[in-house]
Amino acid sequence: MDKHSVLKGYFGHDSFREGQEVLVDAILSGHDALGIMPTGAGKSICYQVPALLMRGITIVVSPLISLMKDQVNALIGCGVRAAYLNSSLSAEQYGRALTLASQGAFSLIYCAPERLLTPSFLSFAENADIAMVTVDEAHCVSQWGQDFRPSYLRIPEFISRLRRRPIVSAFTATATQRVKEDIISMLRLNSPEQVVTSFDRQNLYFGVESPPDKYERLCGILERNTDKSGIIYATSRKNVEELCERLSHDGYSVTRYHAGLDDVEKHRNQDDFLYDRKRIMVATNAFGMGIDKSNVSFVIHFNMPLDIESYYQEAGRCGRDGSFGECILLFSQRDVRTCRYMIEHDSGDNGLDEQTLAIVKKGQLARLDKMQRYCQTTDCLRGYILRYFGEKAPDRCTCSNKGGCSNCDGEFEDMDITIESQKVLSCVYRLAQRKLSFGEAVIADILKGRSTAKVTGFSLETLSTFGIMPDSTLVSIKRIIRFLETEGCLAKNAYGSYELTSRARAVLIERKPVKMKVPKKTPVKALGTSKAGRNIERSTTRPELFWRLRSLRNRKAQEEKLPAYIIFNDSSLRDMCEKLPRTEEEFMYISGVGEAKCRKYAKDFTAEICRFLDEQKRQQTVK
């Protein structure tokens, strides 16, 4: 077999997506590889196809113990010999799996990084023919990444213990340039083939809202997504508990997930969501990494997350099959304070020494600042994300056939803030004269004329700029401060305090006009309405047939005790509705149908399609 026959025969795809074939070819040529590809871009194909063509075993290192079973079941459903080795197995099951692995029974073996150097696994690996070690969620190796895991630092030690160095491949959905460099260095990749595909998920709509009542707005969004599956992220366990209880009381099909639940409930709730027994998952960021559920239609952040990396990875869990996905963040200033508190009061229970922990916290605070700016920018939200990851972006964006974010959909007007900007910059200048510098909170207090402890402690009420913006709110003053930073008139020093830049002169001395975009004041829209919610989802040919095929898929999933998306995702069902296959040969042309699935499901699905067509023909005859 070659790469194309493996792609079609096992996974049912006629061609590779952007970036996949380059990485597949590099691995098959014996080179290390690094793929940075957004959620839904098909990272797994990049190592699964070579694994099925190479002699020997591919070890997939993944932190996702709770999801390895589903990942392996999906591969087995495609006819791939795969297994997982983790703590969910009994001692007898684990021993049996290792024995089979030693006999060459599996092409791919998934395991957690903590297990690599255990005596039993190491004994197996040292004597096995390991062709490749694949590191999934590779950003976890970097202390500058959003999910740093010290256990990932031991992966190179495991590789060094093997009798010969295998090919090493690494994959992640999000990585800045600094994190990418860390991945290459810390995993000791040898001149890897590097592919960074576009972070632009064209099927996703991004929105940021600051409603007076978050819960009321949340319910409005849920009402326009009736019968669709989605995830609601909240910052804390307490928020998750309260939201889940309130939504359940109000009649929503909902379950919960956070690190405080015992393993039994975690697995039960996760399965309820994956198997579509519950429509909505309310969770902390403990849920979701590696979730392959293809029919998630919306992701709502009830609270602002800690960084853009986490937000984009979590938001990207909807629309994985190419269908329209709605990503809405409900923002408030309180979210910023909560996130800052969480970072500053991290006890360091993850095994980091004080110096390393300080470095990690510094990076977290810097990323939090960028996250806050995303929530408050009036520029294109999609463009903000793309530029954050080093990608060029247009001034305005699109999603499907409509606007692609709430800012590009919204209406703005220019507000002259020249005088307000001069007051802010003058305040920073007066502080510098006293050899002082502060962050936005203290500057806003001075301008507002608030005699806080810090203001009086430094005698800042004696400044000429004290109280010169009494009619402005603290929120609006802080917004102007951040805008001036964005415009390059202010810059933060190493301590997070603001200082003037050379550009400030044009505003302060030369009286250069300053204008800031602000939303136009318009009547409040009815709950649940938005451009994103108006017929933006890709239409389905023959919707009645789609629902019949979906019901058939769900029955098959229940019989086989598998999540429905592992049988077929919604895009495969839509393709069936479009192509109307009536024979096994025709069924092989459906997207996502490989040889194993064709043998297993073609008869039942083509029979349902034939019944539908016969019924349609009889109805036409009666008319």
Coordinates of C-alpha atoms in Angstrom, one line a residue:
M1 CA 0.0 0.0 0.0
D2 CA 1.0 3.6 -0.5
K3 CA 0.1 6.8 1.4
H4 CA -3.0 7.5 -0.7
S5 CA -4.4 4.0 -0.5
V6 CA -3.9 4.0 3.3
L7 CA -5.7 7.4 3.5
K8 CA -8.7 6.2 1.5
G9 CA -8.7 2.5 2.6
Y10 CA -8.5 3.2 6.4
F11 CA -9.8 6.7 6.9
G12 CA -12.0 7.3 3.9
H13 CA -10.4 10.5 2.6
D14 CA -9.7 11.0 -1.1
S15 CA -7.0 13.6 -0.6
F16 CA -4.8 15.1 2.1
R17 CA -5.6 18.5 3.6
E18 CA -3.2 21.4 3.7
G19 CA 0.2 20.5 5.3
Q20 CA -0.6 16.8 5.9
E21 CA 1.1 15.3 2.9
V22 CA 4.3 17.3 3.5
L23 CA 4.6 15.9 7.0
V24 CA 3.6 12.4 5.9
D25 CA 6.4 12.4 3.2
A26 CA 9.0 13.7 5.7
I27 CA 8.2 11.0 8.2
L28 CA 8.2 8.3 5.6
S29 CA 11.6 9.6 4.4
G30 CA 13.0 9.1 7.9
H31 CA 13.0 12.8 9.1
D32 CA 11.7 14.2 12.3
A33 CA 8.6 16.4 12.0
L34 CA 6.8 19.2 13.7
G35 CA 3.2 20.1 12.8
I36 CA 1.4 23.2 14.3
M37 CA -2.1 22.9 13.0
P38 CA -5.3 24.2 14.5
T39 CA -7.9 22.0 16.1
G40 CA -9.8 20.2 13.3
A41 CA -7.0 20.5 10.7
G42 CA -6.3 16.7 10.9
K43 CA -3.0 16.4 12.8
S44 CA -3.6 12.7 13.6
I45 CA -3.6 11.7 10.0
C46 CA 0.0 13.1 9.7
Y47 CA 1.3 10.3 12.0
Q48 CA -1.3 7.6 11.6
V49 CA -0.8 7.2 7.9
P50 CA 3.0 6.8 8.2
A51 CA 2.5 4.5 11.2
L52 CA 0.6 2.1 9.0
L53 CA 3.2 2.1 6.3
M54 CA 6.4 1.7 8.5
R55 CA 7.7 -1.5 10.0
G56 CA 7.5 -1.4 13.7
I57 CA 5.4 0.3 16.4
T58 CA 4.5 4.0 16.7
I59 CA 4.3 5.2 20.3
V60 CA 1.9 8.1 20.7
V61 CA 2.6 10.1 23.8
S62 CA -0.6 11.9 25.0
P63 CA -1.7 13.5 28.3
L64 CA -5.3 12.5 27.5
I65 CA -5.8 9.3 29.6
S66 CA -9.6 9.8 29.7
L67 CA -9.8 10.0 25.9
M68 CA -7.4 7.3 24.8
K69 CA -10.1 4.7 24.7
D70 CA -12.2 6.7 22.3
Q71 CA -9.2 7.5 20.1
V72 CA -8.2 3.9 19.9
N73 CA -11.8 2.7 19.3
A74 CA -12.0 5.2 16.4
L75 CA -8.9 3.6 14.9
I76 CA -10.1 0.1 15.5
G77 CA -13.4 1.1 13.7
C78 CA -11.2 2.1 10.7
G79 CA -9.5 -1.3 10.7
V80 CA -6.3 -0.1 12.4
R81 CA -4.5 -2.3 15.0
A82 CA -4.2 0.0 18.0
A83 CA -4.1 -0.1 21.8
Y84 CA -3.7 2.2 24.8
L85 CA -1.7 1.6 27.9
N86 CA -2.6 3.7 30.9
S87 CA -3.8 3.5 34.5
S88 CA -7.4 2.8 33.5
L89 CA -6.5 -0.8 32.8
S90 CA -6.3 -3.4 35.5
A91 CA -2.9 -5.0 36.2
E92 CA -4.1 -8.1 34.3
Q93 CA -5.3 -6.1 31.3
Y94 CA -2.2 -4.0 31.2
G95 CA 0.1 -7.1 31.3
R96 CA -1.9 -8.7 28.5
A97 CA -1.7 -5.6 26.4
L98 CA 2.0 -5.4 26.9
T99 CA 2.4 -9.1 25.9
L100 CA 0.4 -8.5 22.7
A101 CA 2.4 -5.3 22.0
S102 CA 5.6 -7.3 22.4
Q103 CA 4.3 -9.8 19.8
G104 CA 3.8 -7.0 17.3
A105 CA 0.0 -7.0 17.5
F106 CA -0.4 -3.2 17.3
S107 CA 0.7 -0.5 14.9
L108 CA 0.0 2.3 17.3
I109 CA 0.2 2.4 21.1
Y110 CA -1.1 5.4 23.0
C111 CA 0.4 6.1 26.5
A112 CA 0.7 9.0 29.0
P113 CA 4.2 10.6 29.4
E114 CA 4.2 9.6 33.1
R115 CA 4.2 5.9 32.0
L116 CA 7.2 6.0 29.6
L117 CA 9.9 5.4 32.3
T118 CA 8.0 2.9 34.4
P119 CA 9.9 -0.4 34.6
S120 CA 7.3 -2.5 32.8
F121 CA 6.8 -0.1 29.9
L122 CA 10.5 0.6 29.6
S123 CA 11.3 -3.1 29.5
F124 CA 8.8 -3.6 26.7
A125 CA 10.1 -0.5 24.7
E126 CA 13.8 -1.4 25.0
N127 CA 13.1 -4.7 23.4
A128 CA 10.5 -3.6 20.8
D129 CA 10.9 -2.3 17.3
I130 CA 9.9 1.3 17.8
A131 CA 9.6 3.0 14.5
M132 CA 8.4 6.4 15.7
V133 CA 7.6 8.3 18.8
T134 CA 4.8 10.9 18.3
V135 CA 4.3 13.6 20.9
D136 CA 0.8 14.9 20.9
E137 CA -0.1 18.3 22.5
A138 CA 3.6 19.0 22.2
H139 CA 3.2 22.6 23.6
C140 CA 3.0 20.9 27.0
V141 CA 6.9 20.7 27.0
S142 CA 7.3 24.4 27.1
Q143 CA 7.1 26.5 30.2
W144 CA 6.0 29.4 27.9
G145 CA 3.0 27.3 26.7
Q146 CA -0.4 27.3 28.3
D147 CA -0.4 23.7 29.5
F148 CA 3.2 23.2 30.7
R149 CA 3.6 19.6 32.1
P150 CA 7.0 18.7 33.7
S151 CA 6.4 15.0 32.7
Y152 CA 6.9 16.0 29.1
L153 CA 10.5 16.9 29.8
R154 CA 11.3 13.2 30.4
I155 CA 10.3 12.2 26.9
P156 CA 13.9 12.6 25.5
E157 CA 15.2 10.4 28.3
F158 CA 12.8 7.7 27.2
I159 CA 13.9 8.0 23.6
S160 CA 17.5 7.8 24.6
R161 CA 16.9 4.4 26.3
L162 CA 15.6 2.8 23.1
R163 CA 18.0 0.5 21.3
R164 CA 17.9 2.8 18.3
R165 CA 16.6 6.3 17.9
P166 CA 13.2 6.3 16.2
I167 CA 11.7 9.1 14.1
V168 CA 10.3 11.7 16.4
S169 CA 7.3 13.7 15.4
A170 CA 5.5 16.4 17.4
F171 CA 2.1 18.0 17.0
T172 CA 0.1 20.8 18.6
A173 CA -2.8 23.1 17.8
T174 CA -1.4 26.3 19.1
A175 CA 2.2 27.6 19.5
T176 CA 3.8 30.9 19.4
Q177 CA 7.3 31.2 17.9
R178 CA 8.9 30.9 21.4
V179 CA 6.9 27.7 22.2
K180 CA 7.8 26.3 18.8
E181 CA 11.5 26.8 19.5
D182 CA 11.1 25.1 22.9
I183 CA 9.4 22.1 21.3
I184 CA 12.3 21.6 18.9
S185 CA 14.9 22.1 21.5
M186 CA 13.5 20.2 24.5
L187 CA 12.3 17.3 22.5
R188 CA 15.6 17.3 20.7
L189 CA 14.1 17.1 17.2
N190 CA 16.8 16.6 14.5
S191 CA 16.3 19.3 11.8
P192 CA 12.5 18.6 11.7
E193 CA 10.3 19.2 8.7
Q194 CA 8.1 22.0 10.0
V195 CA 4.6 22.8 8.9
V196 CA 2.5 25.6 10.3
T197 CA -0.9 25.7 8.6
S198 CA -3.2 28.7 8.8
F199 CA -4.9 29.3 12.1
D200 CA -7.9 30.7 10.2
R201 CA -10.9 28.4 10.8
Q202 CA -13.3 29.8 8.2
N203 CA -16.3 27.9 9.5
L204 CA -16.1 29.5 13.0
Y205 CA -17.8 32.7 14.0
F206 CA -16.1 34.6 16.9
G207 CA -18.0 37.0 19.1
V208 CA -17.3 38.9 22.3
E209 CA -20.2 40.4 24.3
S210 CA -20.4 42.2 27.6
P211 CA -24.1 41.7 28.6
P212 CA -25.5 43.2 31.9
D213 CA -26.8 39.7 32.7
K214 CA -24.5 36.9 31.5
Y215 CA -26.9 34.1 32.4
E216 CA -29.8 35.7 30.6
R217 CA -27.6 36.2 27.5
L218 CA -26.4 32.6 27.8
C219 CA -29.9 31.3 27.7
G220 CA -30.6 33.4 24.6
I221 CA -27.7 31.8 22.8
L222 CA -28.8 28.3 23.9
E223 CA -32.3 29.0 22.6
R224 CA -31.1 29.6 19.1
N225 CA -29.0 26.4 19.3
T226 CA -31.8 24.1 20.3
D227 CA -31.0 20.4 19.7
K228 CA -27.4 21.2 19.0
S229 CA -24.4 20.0 21.1
G230 CA -22.1 22.5 22.7
I231 CA -19.6 23.3 25.5
I232 CA -19.9 26.1 28.1
Y233 CA -16.5 27.0 29.7
A234 CA -16.4 28.6 33.2
T235 CA -13.3 29.7 35.1
S236 CA -13.8 27.9 38.5
R237 CA -15.3 24.7 39.8
K238 CA -17.9 26.8 41.7
N239 CA -19.0 28.6 38.6
V240 CA -19.4 25.2 36.8
E241 CA -21.5 23.8 39.6
E242 CA -23.7 26.8 39.8
L243 CA -24.2 27.1 36.1
C244 CA -24.9 23.4 35.6
E245 CA -27.4 23.4 38.5
R246 CA -29.2 26.5 37.2
L247 CA -29.4 25.3 33.6
S248 CA -30.6 21.8 34.6
H249 CA -33.3 23.5 36.8
D250 CA -34.3 25.5 33.7
G251 CA -34.8 22.4 31.7
Y252 CA -31.6 22.1 29.6
S253 CA -29.9 18.8 28.9
V254 CA -26.7 19.5 30.7
T255 CA -23.8 17.8 32.6
R256 CA -20.6 19.0 34.2
Y257 CA -16.9 18.4 34.3
H258 CA -14.1 19.7 36.5
A259 CA -11.0 18.4 38.3
G260 CA -12.8 18.2 41.7
L261 CA -15.1 15.4 40.5
D262 CA -14.2 11.8 41.3
D263 CA -13.0 9.7 38.3
V264 CA -16.3 7.7 38.2
E265 CA -18.4 10.8 37.7
K266 CA -15.9 12.4 35.3
H267 CA -16.0 9.4 33.0
R268 CA -19.8 9.1 33.3
N269 CA -20.4 12.8 32.5
Q270 CA -17.9 12.8 29.7
D271 CA -19.5 9.7 28.2
D272 CA -23.0 11.3 28.5
F273 CA -21.7 14.2 26.4
L274 CA -19.7 12.2 23.9
Y275 CA -22.6 9.7 23.4
D276 CA -25.1 12.5 23.0
R277 CA -27.1 11.5 26.2
K278 CA -26.5 15.1 27.4
R279 CA -26.5 18.0 24.9
I280 CA -24.5 20.6 26.8
M281 CA -21.2 20.2 28.8
V282 CA -20.4 22.9 31.4
A283 CA -16.8 22.6 32.3
T284 CA -13.5 24.2 33.4
N285 CA -10.5 24.0 31.2
A286 CA -9.9 20.5 32.6
F287 CA -12.2 19.3 29.9
G288 CA -11.6 19.1 26.2
M289 CA -8.0 18.7 25.2
G290 CA -8.1 16.1 22.4
I291 CA -11.9 15.9 22.3
D292 CA -12.8 14.6 18.8
K293 CA -16.5 15.0 19.1
S294 CA -17.4 16.3 15.6
N295 CA -20.9 17.6 16.1
V296 CA -20.1 20.4 18.7
S297 CA -21.9 23.4 17.2
F298 CA -21.1 26.1 19.7
V299 CA -18.6 26.9 22.4
I300 CA -19.5 29.6 24.9
H301 CA -17.0 31.0 27.4
F302 CA -19.0 32.3 30.4
N303 CA -15.8 33.7 31.7
M304 CA -12.6 35.0 30.0
P305 CA -9.9 32.3 29.9
L306 CA -6.3 32.9 30.9
D307 CA -4.8 33.3 27.4
I308 CA -5.4 33.3 23.7
E309 CA -3.8 29.8 23.3
S310 CA -6.4 28.3 25.6
Y311 CA -9.3 30.3 24.2
Y312 CA -8.5 29.3 20.6
Q313 CA -8.0 25.7 21.4
E314 CA -11.2 25.5 23.4
A315 CA -13.2 27.5 20.9
G316 CA -11.8 25.3 18.1
R317 CA -13.6 22.2 19.6
C318 CA -16.7 23.2 17.6
G319 CA -17.2 22.7 13.9
R320 CA -14.5 20.0 13.7
D321 CA -16.4 18.4 10.7
G322 CA -16.4 21.6 8.8
S323 CA -19.9 22.7 9.8
F324 CA -20.6 26.2 11.1
G325 CA -19.5 26.7 14.7
E326 CA -20.3 29.7 17.0
C327 CA -17.7 30.8 19.5
I328 CA -19.0 33.4 21.9
L329 CA -17.1 34.9 24.9
L330 CA -19.1 36.7 27.6
F331 CA -16.7 39.2 29.1
S332 CA -16.7 41.3 32.2
Q333 CA -13.9 43.2 34.1
R334 CA -14.4 40.9 37.0
D335 CA -13.1 38.1 34.8
V336 CA -9.7 39.9 34.6
R337 CA -9.4 40.2 38.3
T338 CA -10.3 36.5 38.8
C339 CA -7.7 35.4 36.3
R340 CA -5.0 37.6 37.8
Y341 CA -5.8 36.2 41.2
M342 CA -5.6 32.6 40.0
I343 CA -2.1 33.3 38.5
E344 CA -0.7 35.2 41.4
H345 CA -1.9 32.7 44.0
D346 CA -0.8 29.5 42.1
S347 CA 0.9 27.5 44.9
G348 CA 3.2 25.7 42.6
D349 CA 1.8 22.2 43.3
N350 CA 3.0 21.1 39.8
G351 CA 6.5 20.4 41.0
L352 CA 8.2 23.5 39.8
D353 CA 10.9 25.2 41.8
E354 CA 10.4 28.9 42.8
Q355 CA 12.6 30.3 40.0
T356 CA 10.8 28.3 37.3
L357 CA 7.4 29.1 38.8
A358 CA 8.2 32.8 38.7
I359 CA 9.1 32.6 35.0
V360 CA 5.9 30.7 34.3
K361 CA 3.8 33.2 36.2
K362 CA 5.4 36.1 34.3
G363 CA 4.5 34.5 31.0
Q364 CA 1.0 33.8 32.2
L365 CA 0.5 37.4 33.2
A366 CA 1.8 38.6 29.8
R367 CA -0.6 36.3 28.0
L368 CA -3.5 37.4 30.2
D369 CA -2.9 40.9 29.1
K370 CA -3.2 39.9 25.5
M371 CA -6.4 38.0 26.3
Q372 CA -7.9 41.1 27.9
R373 CA -7.1 43.1 24.8
Y374 CA -8.8 40.6 22.6
C375 CA -12.0 41.1 24.7
Q376 CA -11.9 44.8 24.4
T377 CA -10.6 45.5 20.9
T378 CA -12.9 47.0 18.3
D379 CA -10.8 45.6 15.5
C380 CA -11.4 42.3 13.8
L381 CA -11.4 39.4 16.3
R382 CA -10.3 36.8 13.8
G383 CA -7.5 39.1 12.7
Y384 CA -6.4 39.6 16.3
I385 CA -6.1 35.9 16.8
L386 CA -4.2 35.3 13.5
R387 CA -1.7 38.1 14.2
Y388 CA -1.2 36.7 17.7
F389 CA 0.1 33.5 16.2
G390 CA 2.2 35.4 13.7
E391 CA -0.1 35.2 10.7
K392 CA -1.2 38.0 8.4
A393 CA -4.8 38.9 8.5
P394 CA -7.2 41.1 6.5
D395 CA -8.8 44.1 8.0
R396 CA -12.3 42.4 8.0
C397 CA -13.1 38.8 8.1
T398 CA -15.8 36.4 6.9
C399 CA -17.2 33.1 8.0
S400 CA -19.1 30.9 5.6
N401 CA -21.1 33.4 3.6
K402 CA -21.6 36.0 6.4
G403 CA -19.4 38.2 8.7
G404 CA -16.9 36.2 10.6
C405 CA -16.8 38.0 14.0
S406 CA -19.0 40.3 16.1
N407 CA -16.7 43.3 15.5
C408 CA -16.8 43.0 11.7
D409 CA -20.6 42.4 11.9
G410 CA -21.1 45.4 14.3
E411 CA -21.3 49.1 13.6
F412 CA -18.7 51.5 15.0
E413 CA -18.1 55.2 14.9
D414 CA -15.0 57.2 15.5
M415 CA -14.9 59.1 18.9
D416 CA -12.4 61.9 19.3
I417 CA -10.4 61.2 22.5
T418 CA -7.6 63.7 21.9
I419 CA -8.2 65.7 25.1
E420 CA -8.7 62.5 27.2
S421 CA -5.5 61.0 25.7
Q422 CA -3.5 64.2 26.5
K423 CA -4.7 63.9 30.1
V424 CA -3.7 60.3 30.4
L425 CA -0.2 60.9 28.9
S426 CA 0.3 64.0 31.0
C427 CA -0.4 61.9 34.1
V428 CA 2.2 59.3 33.1
Y429 CA 4.6 62.2 32.4
R430 CA 4.0 63.8 35.9
L431 CA 4.6 60.4 37.5
A432 CA 7.9 60.0 35.6
Q433 CA 9.0 63.4 36.9
R434 CA 8.8 61.9 40.4
K435 CA 10.6 58.8 39.1
L436 CA 7.4 56.7 39.6
S437 CA 5.4 54.5 37.2
F438 CA 2.2 52.5 37.8
G439 CA -0.2 50.3 36.0
E440 CA -3.6 51.2 34.6
A441 CA -5.5 50.9 37.9
V442 CA -3.5 53.5 39.8
I443 CA -3.3 55.9 36.7
A444 CA -7.1 55.6 36.4
D445 CA -7.6 56.3 40.1
I446 CA -5.4 59.4 39.9
L447 CA -7.3 60.8 36.9
K448 CA -10.7 60.0 38.4
G449 CA -9.6 61.6 41.7
R450 CA -9.9 58.6 43.9
S451 CA -7.9 58.7 47.2
T452 CA -7.0 55.1 47.4
A453 CA -4.4 53.7 49.8
K454 CA -1.8 53.6 47.0
V455 CA -2.6 57.1 45.8
T456 CA -2.3 58.6 49.3
G457 CA 0.6 56.4 50.2
F458 CA 2.7 58.0 47.4
S459 CA 1.1 61.4 47.8
L460 CA -0.3 61.2 44.3
E461 CA -3.2 63.4 45.2
T462 CA -0.8 66.3 44.9
L463 CA -0.2 65.7 41.2
S464 CA -1.7 68.3 38.9
T465 CA -3.5 65.6 37.0
F466 CA -5.3 64.3 40.1
G467 CA -9.1 64.4 39.5
I468 CA -8.9 65.9 36.0
M469 CA -11.3 63.3 34.6
P470 CA -14.1 63.2 37.2
D471 CA -16.9 62.5 34.8
S472 CA -15.2 59.5 33.2
T473 CA -15.7 56.0 34.5
L474 CA -12.8 53.9 35.6
V475 CA -13.6 51.5 32.8
S476 CA -13.5 54.2 30.1
I477 CA -10.2 55.6 31.4
K478 CA -8.6 52.2 31.4
R479 CA -9.9 51.5 27.9
I480 CA -8.2 54.7 26.7
I481 CA -4.9 53.7 28.5
R482 CA -4.9 50.3 26.7
F483 CA -5.8 52.0 23.4
L484 CA -2.8 54.4 23.8
E485 CA -0.6 51.3 24.4
T486 CA -1.9 49.7 21.3
E487 CA -1.2 52.9 19.3
G488 CA 2.3 52.9 20.6
C489 CA 2.1 56.0 22.8
L490 CA 2.5 54.0 26.0
A491 CA 4.6 50.9 26.8
K492 CA 4.9 48.7 29.8
N493 CA 8.2 48.2 31.5
A494 CA 9.5 45.0 33.1
Y495 CA 7.3 45.6 36.1
G496 CA 4.1 46.0 34.2
S497 CA 4.0 49.8 34.7
Y498 CA 3.4 52.3 32.0
E499 CA 6.0 54.7 30.5
L500 CA 5.8 57.2 27.6
T501 CA 7.2 56.4 24.2
S502 CA 8.5 58.7 21.5
R503 CA 5.1 58.6 19.9
A504 CA 3.5 60.3 22.9
R505 CA 5.2 63.6 21.9
A506 CA 2.9 63.9 18.8
V507 CA -0.2 63.8 21.0
L508 CA 1.1 65.8 24.0
I509 CA 3.2 68.5 22.3
E510 CA 2.1 68.5 18.6
R511 CA -1.6 68.1 19.5
K512 CA -2.1 65.3 17.0
P513 CA -5.8 64.2 17.0
V514 CA -6.6 60.8 18.5
K515 CA -9.7 58.8 17.5
M516 CA -10.9 55.5 18.9
K517 CA -13.5 53.3 17.4
V518 CA -16.5 52.6 19.7
P519 CA -19.8 50.7 19.1
K520 CA -22.6 52.8 17.8
K521 CA -25.5 53.2 20.3
T522 CA -28.3 51.1 18.9
P523 CA -31.5 49.6 20.4
V524 CA -30.8 46.4 22.3
K525 CA -31.4 43.3 20.2
A526 CA -33.8 40.7 21.3
L527 CA -32.2 37.8 23.1
G528 CA -30.9 35.1 20.8
T529 CA -30.7 37.2 17.6
S530 CA -27.5 37.9 15.8
K531 CA -26.2 37.7 12.3
A532 CA -24.4 34.5 13.3
G533 CA -27.7 33.0 14.3
R534 CA -29.5 33.8 11.0
N535 CA -29.3 31.0 8.6
I536 CA -25.5 31.0 8.6
E537 CA -25.1 27.2 9.0
R538 CA -24.3 25.4 5.9
S539 CA -27.5 24.0 4.4
T540 CA -28.0 20.3 4.3
T541 CA -29.3 18.7 1.1
R542 CA -32.4 16.6 1.8
P543 CA -32.7 17.4 5.5
E544 CA -35.4 14.7 6.1
L545 CA -32.9 12.1 4.9
F546 CA -30.2 13.6 7.0
W547 CA -32.2 13.1 10.2
R548 CA -33.1 9.6 9.2
L549 CA -29.5 8.7 8.6
R550 CA -28.6 10.4 11.9
S551 CA -31.1 8.3 13.7
L552 CA -29.7 5.1 12.1
R553 CA -26.2 6.2 13.1
N554 CA -27.3 6.7 16.7
R555 CA -28.9 3.3 16.9
K556 CA -25.7 1.7 15.6
A557 CA -23.7 3.7 18.2
Q558 CA -25.9 2.4 21.0
E559 CA -25.6 -1.2 19.7
E560 CA -21.8 -0.9 19.6
K561 CA -21.5 1.2 22.7
L562 CA -19.5 3.9 20.8
P563 CA -20.0 7.7 20.4
A564 CA -22.0 8.4 17.4
Y565 CA -19.3 10.5 15.7
I566 CA -17.0 7.5 15.7
I567 CA -19.5 5.7 13.4
F568 CA -19.8 8.7 11.0
N569 CA -19.5 12.4 11.6
D570 CA -22.2 14.8 10.4
S571 CA -20.2 15.8 7.3
S572 CA -20.2 12.1 6.1
L573 CA -24.0 12.0 6.6
R574 CA -24.4 15.3 4.6
D575 CA -22.2 13.7 1.8
M576 CA -24.6 10.7 1.7
C577 CA -27.5 13.1 1.4
E578 CA -25.8 14.8 -1.5
K579 CA -24.4 11.7 -3.4
L580 CA -27.2 9.2 -2.5
P581 CA -25.1 6.0 -2.7
R582 CA -27.2 2.9 -3.3
T583 CA -24.5 0.2 -3.6
E584 CA -21.4 -0.7 -1.7
E585 CA -19.3 0.5 -4.5
E586 CA -21.0 3.9 -4.5
F587 CA -20.7 4.1 -0.7
M588 CA -16.9 3.9 -0.9
Y589 CA -17.0 7.4 -2.5
I590 CA -18.5 9.0 0.7
S591 CA -16.1 11.2 2.7
G592 CA -14.9 9.4 5.8
V593 CA -15.8 5.9 4.5
G594 CA -12.8 3.5 4.3
E595 CA -12.8 -0.2 3.5
A596 CA -13.6 -1.3 7.1
K597 CA -16.5 1.1 7.5
C598 CA -17.8 0.3 4.1
R599 CA -17.9 -3.5 4.9
K600 CA -19.6 -2.8 8.2
Y601 CA -22.1 -0.1 7.4
A602 CA -22.8 0.2 3.7
K603 CA -25.7 -2.3 3.7
D604 CA -27.7 -0.5 6.3
F605 CA -27.1 3.0 5.2
T606 CA -27.7 2.4 1.5
A607 CA -30.9 0.5 2.4
E608 CA -32.1 3.6 4.4
I609 CA -31.3 5.8 1.4
C610 CA -33.1 3.5 -1.0
R611 CA -36.2 3.5 1.3
F612 CA -36.1 7.3 1.4
L613 CA -35.9 7.5 -2.4
D614 CA -38.7 5.0 -2.9
E615 CA -40.9 7.0 -0.6
Q616 CA -40.1 10.2 -2.4
K617 CA -41.0 8.5 -5.7
R618 CA -44.3 7.3 -4.4
Q619 CA -45.2 10.7 -3.1
Q620 CA -44.4 12.3 -6.5
T621 CA -46.6 9.6 -8.2
V622 CA -49.5 10.4 -5.9
K623 CA -49.2 14.1 -6.7

